[in-house]
mmCIF file of C-alpha atoms and ligand atoms in Angstrom:
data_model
loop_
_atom_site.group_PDB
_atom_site.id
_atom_site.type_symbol
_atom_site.label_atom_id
_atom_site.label_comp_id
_atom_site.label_asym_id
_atom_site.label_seq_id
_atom_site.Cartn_x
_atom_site.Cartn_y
_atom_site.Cartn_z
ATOM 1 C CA UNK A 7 -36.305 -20.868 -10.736
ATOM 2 C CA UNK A 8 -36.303 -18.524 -13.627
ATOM 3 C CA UNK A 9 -39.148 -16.649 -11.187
ATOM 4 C CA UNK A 10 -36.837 -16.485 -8.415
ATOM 5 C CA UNK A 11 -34.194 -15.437 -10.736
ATOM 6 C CA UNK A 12 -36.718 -12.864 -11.627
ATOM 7 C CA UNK A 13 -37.805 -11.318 -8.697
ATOM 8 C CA UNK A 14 -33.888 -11.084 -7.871
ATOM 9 C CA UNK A 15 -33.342 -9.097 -10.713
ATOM 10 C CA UNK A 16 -36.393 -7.071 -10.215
ATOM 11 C CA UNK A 17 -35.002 -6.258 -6.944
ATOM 12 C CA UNK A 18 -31.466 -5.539 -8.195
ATOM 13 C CA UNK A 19 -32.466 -2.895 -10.523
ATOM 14 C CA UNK A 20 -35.221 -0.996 -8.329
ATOM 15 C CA UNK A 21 -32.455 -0.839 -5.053
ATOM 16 C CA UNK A 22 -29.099 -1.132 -7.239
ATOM 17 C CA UNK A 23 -26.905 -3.946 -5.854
ATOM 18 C CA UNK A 24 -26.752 -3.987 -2.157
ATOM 19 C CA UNK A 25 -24.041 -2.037 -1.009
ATOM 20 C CA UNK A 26 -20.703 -3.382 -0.222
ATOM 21 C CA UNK A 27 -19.932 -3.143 3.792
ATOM 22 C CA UNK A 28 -16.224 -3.272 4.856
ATOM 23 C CA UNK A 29 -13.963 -0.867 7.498
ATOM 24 C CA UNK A 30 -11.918 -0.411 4.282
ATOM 25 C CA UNK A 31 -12.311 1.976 1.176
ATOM 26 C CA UNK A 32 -14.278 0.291 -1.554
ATOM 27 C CA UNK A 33 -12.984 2.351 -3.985
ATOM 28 C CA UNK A 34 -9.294 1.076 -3.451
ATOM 29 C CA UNK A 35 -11.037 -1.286 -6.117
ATOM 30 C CA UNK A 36 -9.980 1.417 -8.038
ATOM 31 C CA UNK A 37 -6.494 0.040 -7.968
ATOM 32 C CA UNK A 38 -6.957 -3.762 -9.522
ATOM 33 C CA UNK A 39 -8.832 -4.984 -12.185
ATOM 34 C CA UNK A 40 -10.396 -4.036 -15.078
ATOM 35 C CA UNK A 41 -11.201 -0.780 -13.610
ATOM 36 C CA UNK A 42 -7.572 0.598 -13.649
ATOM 37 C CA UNK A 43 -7.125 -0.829 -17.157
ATOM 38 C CA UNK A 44 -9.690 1.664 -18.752
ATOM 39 C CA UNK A 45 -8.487 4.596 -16.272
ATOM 40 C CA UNK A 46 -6.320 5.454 -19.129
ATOM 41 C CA UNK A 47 -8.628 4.990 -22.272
ATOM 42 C CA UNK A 48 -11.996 6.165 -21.052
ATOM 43 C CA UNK A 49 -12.840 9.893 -19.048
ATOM 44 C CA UNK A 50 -13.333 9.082 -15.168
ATOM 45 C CA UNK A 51 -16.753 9.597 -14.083
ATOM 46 C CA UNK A 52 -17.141 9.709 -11.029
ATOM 47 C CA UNK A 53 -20.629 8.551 -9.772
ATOM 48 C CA UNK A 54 -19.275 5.381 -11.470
ATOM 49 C CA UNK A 55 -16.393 4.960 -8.745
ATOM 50 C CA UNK A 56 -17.825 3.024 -6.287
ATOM 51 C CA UNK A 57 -18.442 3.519 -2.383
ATOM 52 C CA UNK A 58 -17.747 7.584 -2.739
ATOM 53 C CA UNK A 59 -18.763 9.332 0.043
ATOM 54 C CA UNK A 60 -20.342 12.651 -1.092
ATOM 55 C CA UNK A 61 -17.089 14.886 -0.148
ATOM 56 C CA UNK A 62 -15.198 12.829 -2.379
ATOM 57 C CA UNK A 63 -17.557 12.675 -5.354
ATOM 58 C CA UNK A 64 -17.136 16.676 -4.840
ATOM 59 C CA UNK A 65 -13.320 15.825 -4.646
ATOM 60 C CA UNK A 66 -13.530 13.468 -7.501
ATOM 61 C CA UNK A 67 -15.025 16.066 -9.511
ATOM 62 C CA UNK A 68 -13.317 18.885 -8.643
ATOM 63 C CA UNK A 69 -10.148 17.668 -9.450
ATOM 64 C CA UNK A 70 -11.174 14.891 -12.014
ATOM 65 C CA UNK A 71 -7.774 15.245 -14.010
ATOM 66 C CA UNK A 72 -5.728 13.791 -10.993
ATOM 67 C CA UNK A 73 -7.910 10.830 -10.139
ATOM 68 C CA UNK A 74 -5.822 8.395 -12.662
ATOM 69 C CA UNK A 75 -3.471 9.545 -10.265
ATOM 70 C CA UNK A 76 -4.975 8.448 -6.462
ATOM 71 C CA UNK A 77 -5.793 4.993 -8.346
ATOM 72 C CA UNK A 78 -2.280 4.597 -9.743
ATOM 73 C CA UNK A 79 -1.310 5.762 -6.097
ATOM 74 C CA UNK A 80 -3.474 2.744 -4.033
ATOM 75 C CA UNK A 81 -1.951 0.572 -6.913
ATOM 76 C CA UNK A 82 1.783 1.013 -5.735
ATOM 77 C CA UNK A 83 0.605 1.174 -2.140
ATOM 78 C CA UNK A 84 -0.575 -2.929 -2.707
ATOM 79 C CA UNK A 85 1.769 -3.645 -4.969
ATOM 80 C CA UNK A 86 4.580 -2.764 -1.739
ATOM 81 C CA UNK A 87 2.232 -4.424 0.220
ATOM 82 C CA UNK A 88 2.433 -7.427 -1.599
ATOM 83 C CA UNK A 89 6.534 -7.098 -1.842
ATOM 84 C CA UNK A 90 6.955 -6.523 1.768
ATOM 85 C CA UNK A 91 4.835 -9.592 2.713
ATOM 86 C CA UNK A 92 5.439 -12.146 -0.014
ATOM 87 C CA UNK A 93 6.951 -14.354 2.529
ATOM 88 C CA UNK A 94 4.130 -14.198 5.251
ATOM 89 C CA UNK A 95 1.461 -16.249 6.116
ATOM 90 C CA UNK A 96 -0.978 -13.551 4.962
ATOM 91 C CA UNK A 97 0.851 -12.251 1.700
ATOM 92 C CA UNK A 98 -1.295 -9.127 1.030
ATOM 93 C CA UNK A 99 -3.499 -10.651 -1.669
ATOM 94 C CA UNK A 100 -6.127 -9.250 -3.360
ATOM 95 C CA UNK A 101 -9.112 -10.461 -5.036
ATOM 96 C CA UNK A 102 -9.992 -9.555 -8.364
ATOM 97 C CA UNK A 103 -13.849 -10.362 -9.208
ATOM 98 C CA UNK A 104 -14.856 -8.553 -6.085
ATOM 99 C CA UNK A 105 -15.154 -4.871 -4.689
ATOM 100 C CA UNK A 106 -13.482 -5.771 -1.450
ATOM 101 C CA UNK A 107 -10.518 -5.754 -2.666
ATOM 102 C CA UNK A 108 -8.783 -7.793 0.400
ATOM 103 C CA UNK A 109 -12.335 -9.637 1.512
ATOM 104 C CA UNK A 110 -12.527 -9.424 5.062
ATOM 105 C CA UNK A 111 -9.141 -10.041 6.206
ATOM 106 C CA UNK A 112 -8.855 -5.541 7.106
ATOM 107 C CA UNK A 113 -12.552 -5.743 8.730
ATOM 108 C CA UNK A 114 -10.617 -6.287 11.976
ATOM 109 C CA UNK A 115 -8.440 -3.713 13.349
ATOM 110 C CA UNK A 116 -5.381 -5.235 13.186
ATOM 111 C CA UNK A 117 -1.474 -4.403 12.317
ATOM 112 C CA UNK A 118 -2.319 -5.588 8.637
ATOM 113 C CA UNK A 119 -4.966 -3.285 8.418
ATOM 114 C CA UNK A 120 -2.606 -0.403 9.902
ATOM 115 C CA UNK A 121 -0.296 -1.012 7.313
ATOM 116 C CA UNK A 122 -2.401 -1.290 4.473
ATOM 117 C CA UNK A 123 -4.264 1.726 5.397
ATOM 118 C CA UNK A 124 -0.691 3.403 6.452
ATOM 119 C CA UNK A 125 0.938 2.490 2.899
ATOM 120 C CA UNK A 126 -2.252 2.961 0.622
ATOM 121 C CA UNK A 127 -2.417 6.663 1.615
ATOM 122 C CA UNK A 128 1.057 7.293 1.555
ATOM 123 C CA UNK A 129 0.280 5.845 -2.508
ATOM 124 C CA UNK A 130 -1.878 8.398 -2.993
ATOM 125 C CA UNK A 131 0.374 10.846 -1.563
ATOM 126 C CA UNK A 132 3.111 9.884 -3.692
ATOM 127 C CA UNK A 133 1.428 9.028 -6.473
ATOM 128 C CA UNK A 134 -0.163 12.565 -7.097
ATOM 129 C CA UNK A 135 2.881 14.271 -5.923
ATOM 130 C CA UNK A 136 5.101 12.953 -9.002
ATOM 131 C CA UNK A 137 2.578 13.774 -11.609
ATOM 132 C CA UNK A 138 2.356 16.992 -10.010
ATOM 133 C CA UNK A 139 6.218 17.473 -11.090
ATOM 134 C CA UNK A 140 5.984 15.537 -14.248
ATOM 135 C CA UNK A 141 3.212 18.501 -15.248
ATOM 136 C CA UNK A 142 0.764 15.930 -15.786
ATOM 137 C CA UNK A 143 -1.538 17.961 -14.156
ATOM 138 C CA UNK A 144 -2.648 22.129 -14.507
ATOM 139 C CA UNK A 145 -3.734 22.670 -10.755
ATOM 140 C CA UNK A 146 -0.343 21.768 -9.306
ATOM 141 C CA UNK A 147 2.827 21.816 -10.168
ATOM 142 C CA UNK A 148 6.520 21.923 -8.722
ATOM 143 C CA UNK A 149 7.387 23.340 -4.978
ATOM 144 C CA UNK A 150 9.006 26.851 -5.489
ATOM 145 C CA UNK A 151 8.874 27.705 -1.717
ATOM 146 C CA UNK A 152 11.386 25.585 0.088
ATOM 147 C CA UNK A 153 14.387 27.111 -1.301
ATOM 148 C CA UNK A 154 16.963 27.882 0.905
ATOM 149 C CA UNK A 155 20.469 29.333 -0.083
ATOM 150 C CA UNK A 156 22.069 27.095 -2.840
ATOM 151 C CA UNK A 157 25.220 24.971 -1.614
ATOM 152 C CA UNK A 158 28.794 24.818 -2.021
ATOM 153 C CA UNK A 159 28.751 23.482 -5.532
ATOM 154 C CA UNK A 160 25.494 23.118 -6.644
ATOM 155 C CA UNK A 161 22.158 25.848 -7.757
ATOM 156 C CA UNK A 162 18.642 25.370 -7.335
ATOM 157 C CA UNK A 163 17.123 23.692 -10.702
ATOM 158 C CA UNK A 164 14.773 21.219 -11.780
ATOM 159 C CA UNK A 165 11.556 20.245 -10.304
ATOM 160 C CA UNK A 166 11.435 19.716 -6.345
ATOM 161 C CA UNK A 167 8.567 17.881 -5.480
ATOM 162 C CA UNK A 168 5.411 19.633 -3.871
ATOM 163 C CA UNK A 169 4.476 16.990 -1.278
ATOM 164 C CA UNK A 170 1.977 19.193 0.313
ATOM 165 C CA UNK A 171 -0.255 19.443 -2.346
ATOM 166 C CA UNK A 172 0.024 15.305 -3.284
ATOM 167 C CA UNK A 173 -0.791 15.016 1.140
ATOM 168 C CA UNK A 174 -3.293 17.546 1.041
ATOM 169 C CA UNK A 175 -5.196 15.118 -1.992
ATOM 170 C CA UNK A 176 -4.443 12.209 0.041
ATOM 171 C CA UNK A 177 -5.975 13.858 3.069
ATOM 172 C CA UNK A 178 -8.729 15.196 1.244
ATOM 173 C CA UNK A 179 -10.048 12.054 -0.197
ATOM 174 C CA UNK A 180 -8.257 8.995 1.206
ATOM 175 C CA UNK A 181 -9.603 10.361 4.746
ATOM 176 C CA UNK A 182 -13.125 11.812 3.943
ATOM 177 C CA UNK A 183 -15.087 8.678 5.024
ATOM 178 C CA UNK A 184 -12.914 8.024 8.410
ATOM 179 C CA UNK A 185 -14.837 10.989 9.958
ATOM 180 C CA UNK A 186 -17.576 8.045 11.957
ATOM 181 C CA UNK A 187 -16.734 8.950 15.893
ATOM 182 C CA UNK A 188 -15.621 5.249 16.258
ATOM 183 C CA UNK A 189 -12.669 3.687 17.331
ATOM 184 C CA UNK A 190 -11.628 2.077 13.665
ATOM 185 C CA UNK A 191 -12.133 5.366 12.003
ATOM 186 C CA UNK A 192 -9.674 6.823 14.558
ATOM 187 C CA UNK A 193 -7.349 4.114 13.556
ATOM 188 C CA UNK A 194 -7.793 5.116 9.813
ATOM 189 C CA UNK A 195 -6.732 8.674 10.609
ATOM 190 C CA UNK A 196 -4.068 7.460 12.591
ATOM 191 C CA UNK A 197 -2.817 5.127 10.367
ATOM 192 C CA UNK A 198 -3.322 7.081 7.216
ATOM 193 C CA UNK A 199 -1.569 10.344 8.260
ATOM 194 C CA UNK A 200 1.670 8.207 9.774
ATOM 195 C CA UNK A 201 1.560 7.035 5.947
ATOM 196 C CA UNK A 202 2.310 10.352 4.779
ATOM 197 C CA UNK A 203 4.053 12.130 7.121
ATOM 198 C CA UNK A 204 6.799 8.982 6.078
ATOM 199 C CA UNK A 205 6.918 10.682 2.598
ATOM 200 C CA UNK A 206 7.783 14.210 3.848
ATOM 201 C CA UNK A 207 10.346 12.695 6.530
ATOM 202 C CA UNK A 208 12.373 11.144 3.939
ATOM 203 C CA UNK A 209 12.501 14.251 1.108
ATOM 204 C CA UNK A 210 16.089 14.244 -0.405
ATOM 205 C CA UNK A 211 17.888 16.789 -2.176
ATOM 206 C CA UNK A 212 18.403 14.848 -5.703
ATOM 207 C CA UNK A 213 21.456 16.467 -7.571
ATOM 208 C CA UNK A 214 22.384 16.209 -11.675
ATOM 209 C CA UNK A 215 25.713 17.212 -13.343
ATOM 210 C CA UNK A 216 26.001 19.321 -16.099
ATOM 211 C CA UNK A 217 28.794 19.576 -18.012
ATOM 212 C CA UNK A 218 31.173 18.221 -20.785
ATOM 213 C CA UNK A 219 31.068 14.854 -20.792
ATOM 214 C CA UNK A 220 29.826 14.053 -17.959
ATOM 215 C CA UNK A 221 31.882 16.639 -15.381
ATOM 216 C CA UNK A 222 30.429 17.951 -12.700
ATOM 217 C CA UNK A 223 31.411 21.737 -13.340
ATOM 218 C CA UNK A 224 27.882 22.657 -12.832
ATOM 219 C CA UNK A 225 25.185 20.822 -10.036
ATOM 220 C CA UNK A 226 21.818 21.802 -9.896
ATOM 221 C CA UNK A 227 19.875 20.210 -7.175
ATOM 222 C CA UNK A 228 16.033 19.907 -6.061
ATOM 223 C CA UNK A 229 13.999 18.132 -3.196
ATOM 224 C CA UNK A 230 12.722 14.720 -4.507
ATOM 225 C CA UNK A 231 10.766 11.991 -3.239
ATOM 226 C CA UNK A 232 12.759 8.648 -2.085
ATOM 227 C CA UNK A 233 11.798 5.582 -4.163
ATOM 228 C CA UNK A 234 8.686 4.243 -2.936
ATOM 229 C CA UNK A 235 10.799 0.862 -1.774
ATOM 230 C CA UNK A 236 12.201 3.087 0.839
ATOM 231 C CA UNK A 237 8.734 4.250 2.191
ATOM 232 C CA UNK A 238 8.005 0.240 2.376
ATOM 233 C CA UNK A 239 10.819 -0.649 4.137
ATOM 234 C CA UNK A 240 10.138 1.925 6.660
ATOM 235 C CA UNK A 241 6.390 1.407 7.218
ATOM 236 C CA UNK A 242 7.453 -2.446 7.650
ATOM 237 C CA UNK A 243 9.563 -1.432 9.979
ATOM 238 C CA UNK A 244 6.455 0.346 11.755
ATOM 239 C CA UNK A 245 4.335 -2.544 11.370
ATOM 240 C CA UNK A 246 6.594 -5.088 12.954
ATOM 241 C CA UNK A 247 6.876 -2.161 16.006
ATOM 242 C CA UNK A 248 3.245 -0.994 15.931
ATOM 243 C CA UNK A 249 1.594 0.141 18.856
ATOM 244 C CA UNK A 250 -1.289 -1.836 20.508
ATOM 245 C CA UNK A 251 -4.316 -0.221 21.524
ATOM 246 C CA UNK A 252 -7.506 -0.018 23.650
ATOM 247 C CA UNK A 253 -10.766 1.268 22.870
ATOM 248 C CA UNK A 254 -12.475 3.766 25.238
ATOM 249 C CA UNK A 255 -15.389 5.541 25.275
ATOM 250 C CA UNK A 256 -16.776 9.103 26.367
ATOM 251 C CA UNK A 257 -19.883 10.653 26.491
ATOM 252 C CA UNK A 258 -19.851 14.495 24.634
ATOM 253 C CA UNK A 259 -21.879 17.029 23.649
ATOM 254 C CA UNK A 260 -22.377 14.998 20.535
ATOM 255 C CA UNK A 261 -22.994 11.874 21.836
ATOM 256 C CA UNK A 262 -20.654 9.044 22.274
ATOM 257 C CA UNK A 263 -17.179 9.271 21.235
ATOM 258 C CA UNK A 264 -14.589 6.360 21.017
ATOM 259 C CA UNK A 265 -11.093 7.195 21.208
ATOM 260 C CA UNK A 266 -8.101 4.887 21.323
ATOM 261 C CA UNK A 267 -4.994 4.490 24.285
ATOM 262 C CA UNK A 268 -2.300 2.665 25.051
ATOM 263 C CA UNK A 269 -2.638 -1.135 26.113
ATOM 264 C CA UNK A 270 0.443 -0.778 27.796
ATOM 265 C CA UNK A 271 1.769 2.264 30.158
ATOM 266 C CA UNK A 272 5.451 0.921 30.178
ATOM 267 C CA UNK A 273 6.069 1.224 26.888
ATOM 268 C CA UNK A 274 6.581 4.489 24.868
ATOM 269 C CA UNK A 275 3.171 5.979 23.207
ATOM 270 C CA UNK A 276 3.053 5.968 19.694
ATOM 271 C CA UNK A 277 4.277 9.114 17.769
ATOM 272 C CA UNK A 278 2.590 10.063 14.789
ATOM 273 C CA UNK A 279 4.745 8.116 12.363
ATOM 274 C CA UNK A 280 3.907 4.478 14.656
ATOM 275 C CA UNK A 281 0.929 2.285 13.493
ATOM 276 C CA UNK A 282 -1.684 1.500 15.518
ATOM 277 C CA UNK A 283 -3.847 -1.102 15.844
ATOM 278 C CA UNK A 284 -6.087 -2.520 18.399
ATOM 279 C CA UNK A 285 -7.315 -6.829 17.886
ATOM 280 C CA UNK A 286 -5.420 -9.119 17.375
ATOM 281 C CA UNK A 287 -4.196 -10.896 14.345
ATOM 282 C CA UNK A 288 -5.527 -14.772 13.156
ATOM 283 C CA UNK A 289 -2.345 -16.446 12.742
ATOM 284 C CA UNK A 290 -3.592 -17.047 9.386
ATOM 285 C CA UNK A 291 -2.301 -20.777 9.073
ATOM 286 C CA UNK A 292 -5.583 -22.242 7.911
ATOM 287 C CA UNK A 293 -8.451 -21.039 4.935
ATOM 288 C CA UNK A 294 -11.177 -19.363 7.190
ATOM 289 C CA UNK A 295 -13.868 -17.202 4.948
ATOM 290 C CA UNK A 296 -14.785 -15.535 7.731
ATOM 291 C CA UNK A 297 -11.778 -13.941 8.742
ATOM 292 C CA UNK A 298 -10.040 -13.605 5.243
ATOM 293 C CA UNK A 299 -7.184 -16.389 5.465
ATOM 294 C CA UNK A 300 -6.951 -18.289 2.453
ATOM 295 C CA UNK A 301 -4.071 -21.040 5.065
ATOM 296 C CA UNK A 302 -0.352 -21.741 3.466
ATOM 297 C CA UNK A 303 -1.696 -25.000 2.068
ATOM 298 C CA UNK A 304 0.670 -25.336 -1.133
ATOM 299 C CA UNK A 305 2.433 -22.246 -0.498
ATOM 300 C CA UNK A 306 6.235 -22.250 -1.204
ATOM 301 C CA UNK A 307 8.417 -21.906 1.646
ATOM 302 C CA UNK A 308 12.085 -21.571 2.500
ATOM 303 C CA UNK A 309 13.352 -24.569 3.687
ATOM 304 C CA UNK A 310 16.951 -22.914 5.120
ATOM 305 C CA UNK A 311 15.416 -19.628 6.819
ATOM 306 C CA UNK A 312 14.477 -19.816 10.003
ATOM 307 C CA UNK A 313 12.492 -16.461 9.823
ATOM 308 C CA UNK A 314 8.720 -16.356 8.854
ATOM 309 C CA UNK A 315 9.008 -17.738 5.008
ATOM 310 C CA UNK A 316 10.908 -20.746 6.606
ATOM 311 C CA UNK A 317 8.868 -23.816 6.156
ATOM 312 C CA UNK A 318 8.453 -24.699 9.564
ATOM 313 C CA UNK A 319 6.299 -21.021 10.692
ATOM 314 C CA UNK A 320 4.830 -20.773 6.982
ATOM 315 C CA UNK A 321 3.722 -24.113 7.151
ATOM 316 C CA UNK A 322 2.355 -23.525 10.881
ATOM 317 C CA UNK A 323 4.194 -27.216 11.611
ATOM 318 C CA UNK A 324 1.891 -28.971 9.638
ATOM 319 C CA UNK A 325 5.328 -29.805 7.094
ATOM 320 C CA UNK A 326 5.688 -29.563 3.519
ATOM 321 C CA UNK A 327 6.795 -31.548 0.196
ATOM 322 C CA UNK A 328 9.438 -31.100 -1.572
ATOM 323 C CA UNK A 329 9.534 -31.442 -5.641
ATOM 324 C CA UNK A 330 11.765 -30.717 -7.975
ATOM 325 C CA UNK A 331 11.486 -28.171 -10.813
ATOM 326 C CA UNK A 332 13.126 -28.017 -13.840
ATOM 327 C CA UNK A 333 13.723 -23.828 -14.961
ATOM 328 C CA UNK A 334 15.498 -22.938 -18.083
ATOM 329 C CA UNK A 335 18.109 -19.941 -17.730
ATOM 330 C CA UNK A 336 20.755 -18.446 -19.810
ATOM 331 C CA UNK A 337 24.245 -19.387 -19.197
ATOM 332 C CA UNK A 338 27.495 -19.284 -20.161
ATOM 333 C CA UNK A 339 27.240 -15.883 -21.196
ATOM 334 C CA UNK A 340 29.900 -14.040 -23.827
ATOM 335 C CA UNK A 341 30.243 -10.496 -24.352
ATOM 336 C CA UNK A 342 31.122 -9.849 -27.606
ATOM 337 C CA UNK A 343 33.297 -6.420 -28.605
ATOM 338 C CA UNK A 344 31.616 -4.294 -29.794
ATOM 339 C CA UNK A 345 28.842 -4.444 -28.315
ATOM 340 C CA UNK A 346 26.723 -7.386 -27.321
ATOM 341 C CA UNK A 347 25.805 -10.577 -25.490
ATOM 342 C CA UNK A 348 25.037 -13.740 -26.356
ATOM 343 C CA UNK A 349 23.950 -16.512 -23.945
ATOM 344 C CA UNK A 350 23.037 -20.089 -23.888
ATOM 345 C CA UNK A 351 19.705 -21.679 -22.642
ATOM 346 C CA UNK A 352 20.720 -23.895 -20.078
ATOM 347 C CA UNK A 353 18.242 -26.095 -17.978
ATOM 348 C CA UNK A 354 18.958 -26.246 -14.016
ATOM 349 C CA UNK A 355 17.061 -28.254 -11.348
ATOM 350 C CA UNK A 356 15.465 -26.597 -8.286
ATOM 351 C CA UNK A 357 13.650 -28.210 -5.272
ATOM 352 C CA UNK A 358 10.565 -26.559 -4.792
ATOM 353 C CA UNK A 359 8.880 -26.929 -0.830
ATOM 354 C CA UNK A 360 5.400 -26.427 -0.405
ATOM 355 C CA UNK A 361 3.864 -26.451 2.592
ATOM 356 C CA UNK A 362 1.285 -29.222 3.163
HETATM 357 C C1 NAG B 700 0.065 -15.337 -1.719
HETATM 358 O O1 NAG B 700 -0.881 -16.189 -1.093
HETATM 359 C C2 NAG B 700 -1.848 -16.716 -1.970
HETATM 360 C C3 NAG B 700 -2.891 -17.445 -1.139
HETATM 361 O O2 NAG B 700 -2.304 -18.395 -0.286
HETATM 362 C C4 NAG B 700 -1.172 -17.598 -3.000
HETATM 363 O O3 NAG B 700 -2.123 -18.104 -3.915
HETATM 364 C C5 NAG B 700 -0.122 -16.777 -3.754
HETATM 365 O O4 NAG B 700 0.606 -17.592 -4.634
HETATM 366 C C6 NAG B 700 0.830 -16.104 -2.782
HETATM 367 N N1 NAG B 700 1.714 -15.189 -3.502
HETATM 368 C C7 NAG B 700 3.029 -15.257 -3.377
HETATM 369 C C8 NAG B 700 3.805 -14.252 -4.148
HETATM 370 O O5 NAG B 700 3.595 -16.085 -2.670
HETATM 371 C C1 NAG B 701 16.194 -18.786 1.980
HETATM 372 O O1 NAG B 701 16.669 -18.324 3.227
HETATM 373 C C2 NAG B 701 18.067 -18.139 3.279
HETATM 374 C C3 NAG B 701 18.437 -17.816 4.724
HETATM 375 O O2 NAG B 701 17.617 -16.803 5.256
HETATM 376 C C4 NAG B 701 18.458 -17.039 2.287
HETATM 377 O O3 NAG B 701 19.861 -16.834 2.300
HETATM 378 C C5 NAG B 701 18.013 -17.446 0.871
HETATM 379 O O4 NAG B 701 18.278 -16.406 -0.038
HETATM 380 C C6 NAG B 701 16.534 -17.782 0.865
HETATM 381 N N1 NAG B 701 16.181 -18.334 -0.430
HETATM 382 C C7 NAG B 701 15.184 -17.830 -1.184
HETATM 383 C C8 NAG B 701 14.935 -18.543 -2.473
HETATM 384 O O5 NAG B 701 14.525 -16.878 -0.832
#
């Protein structure tokens, strides 16, 4: 045993530890765990991120002072993810101890993959865009080019929000691996760029008053980015929506090139903002290592709704138990003059359905 256990480690330190293999980025791992927690404390280096192709080690290094950024910009991406499918059968969750951060549920090429891919770029997008304007960074800064005549009312002033430069990082290094001529890494593209191009189609002119007290005698106004919620909503829009594909293949001058097209002719092709995706789905009701489902044994369901988080589709008709729950709250609130509020702890019982 302590042979075996031997050779193993013999073997782990002469070829490092075998590589990782997913149709994901590894370095999304970037995003959970105790990696982000020392983003902050410790300098990035970057041979230590893992699964870096060598344009984005260059990337990584070249602009080292933004990469707390792109992680903090994957993080939002999942934590959306996770908001806009905490009722589903397949709630976006991510593993810790490993660095596939989502196992192999996004190995297939499926609308969850499109709009993980779709919402983790559109992260990093965002992400470096706002420290960008928060001058957390030297190399960019605000967007002093898409000015325009002022309004009735209002000046140019503040910060508007260079989303070129936070897409051209997103671009750079989210999409430097998705360059294989295959049909997933067309997908990737795909999916990444509709991610972005979201953030630029929903740019808003944000507006603050100055003035006494609060009066609005003078308005100055500059292009912001929505709140990320917004940029969920939408891209769950486009996932419920998204486009179904097939794969085809092409001989050219390079060799053999795999390109994606519509499964179906009668309905309208997918613009650049759509997700695509081309297998299909497990319907994720029981655990299956193989294709990532953990099943919605134990999970809590909705026992009125009649949409996906309602116990009969989250439980896959398999039923659930119901428990009750006791959850302390405060109640019976006073506001006191001048100026606070005082509540009582009060004790109220919930039933709690899990599916079985
Ligand atoms: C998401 O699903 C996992 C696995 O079934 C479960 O452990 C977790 O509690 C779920 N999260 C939410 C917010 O429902
Ligand atoms: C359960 O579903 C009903 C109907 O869709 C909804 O009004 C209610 O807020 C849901 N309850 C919870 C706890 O999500």
């Amino acid at each position: 045993m302590v042979c075996v256990l031997g050779v193993l480690v013999l073997l782990l330190l002469v070829n490092g530890p075998a590589p990782v293999r997913t149709s994901y980025p590894i370095w999304w791992s970037l995003a959970v765990g105790h990696q982000y927690s020392s983003l902050a404390s410790q300098p990035i280096l970057c041979s230590s991120i893992p699964g870096l192709v060598p344009k984005q080690l260059r990337f990584c290094r070249n602009y080292v002072e933004i990469m707390p950024s792109v992680a903090q910009g994957v993080k939002i991406g999942i934590q959306e993810c996770q908001h806009q499918f905490r009722g589903r059968r397949w709630n976006c969750t991510t593993v810790n101890d490993n660095l596939a951060i989502f196992g192999p549920v996004l190995d297939r090429a499926t609308r969850e993959s499109a709009f993980v891919h779709a919402i983790a770029s559109a992260g990093v997008a965002f992400a470096v865009t706002r420290a960008c304007a928060e001058g957390s960074a030297t190399i960019c800064g605000c967007d002093n080019r898409r000015k325009g005549p002022p309004g009735e009312g209002w000046k140019w002033g503040g910060c508007s929000e260079d989303v070129d430069f936070g897409n051209m990082v997103s671009r750079e290094f989210a999409d430097a691996r998705e360059n294989r001529p295959d049909a997933r890494s067309a997908m990737n593209r795909h999916n990444n760029e509709a991610g972005r191009t979201s953030i630029a189609d929903h740019m808003y002119l944000k507006c603050k008053c100055h003035g006494l007290s609060g009066s609005c005698e003078v308005k100055t106004c500059w292009w912001s980015q929505p709140d990320f919620r917004v940029i969920g909503d939408y891209m769950k829009d486009k996932y419920d929506s998204a486009s179904e594909m097939v794969v085809e293949k092409h001989r050219e001058s390079r060799g053999w090139v795999e390109t994606l097209r519509p499964r179906f002719t009668y309905f309208k092709p997918p613009t650049e903002t759509d997700l695509v995706y081309y297998e299909t789905s497990p319907n994720f009701c029981e655990p299956n290592p193989e294709t990532g489902s953990f099943g919605t044994r134990d999970r809590a369901c909705n026992l009125t709704s009649h949409g996906i988080d309602g116990c009969d589709l989250l439980c896959c008709g398999r039923g659930h138990n119901t428990r009750t729950e006791a959850r302390k709250e405060k109640c019976h609130c006073i506001f006191h003059w001048c100026c606070y509020v005082s509540c009582q702890e009060c004790t109220r019982i919930y039933d709690v359905h899990t599916c079985k």
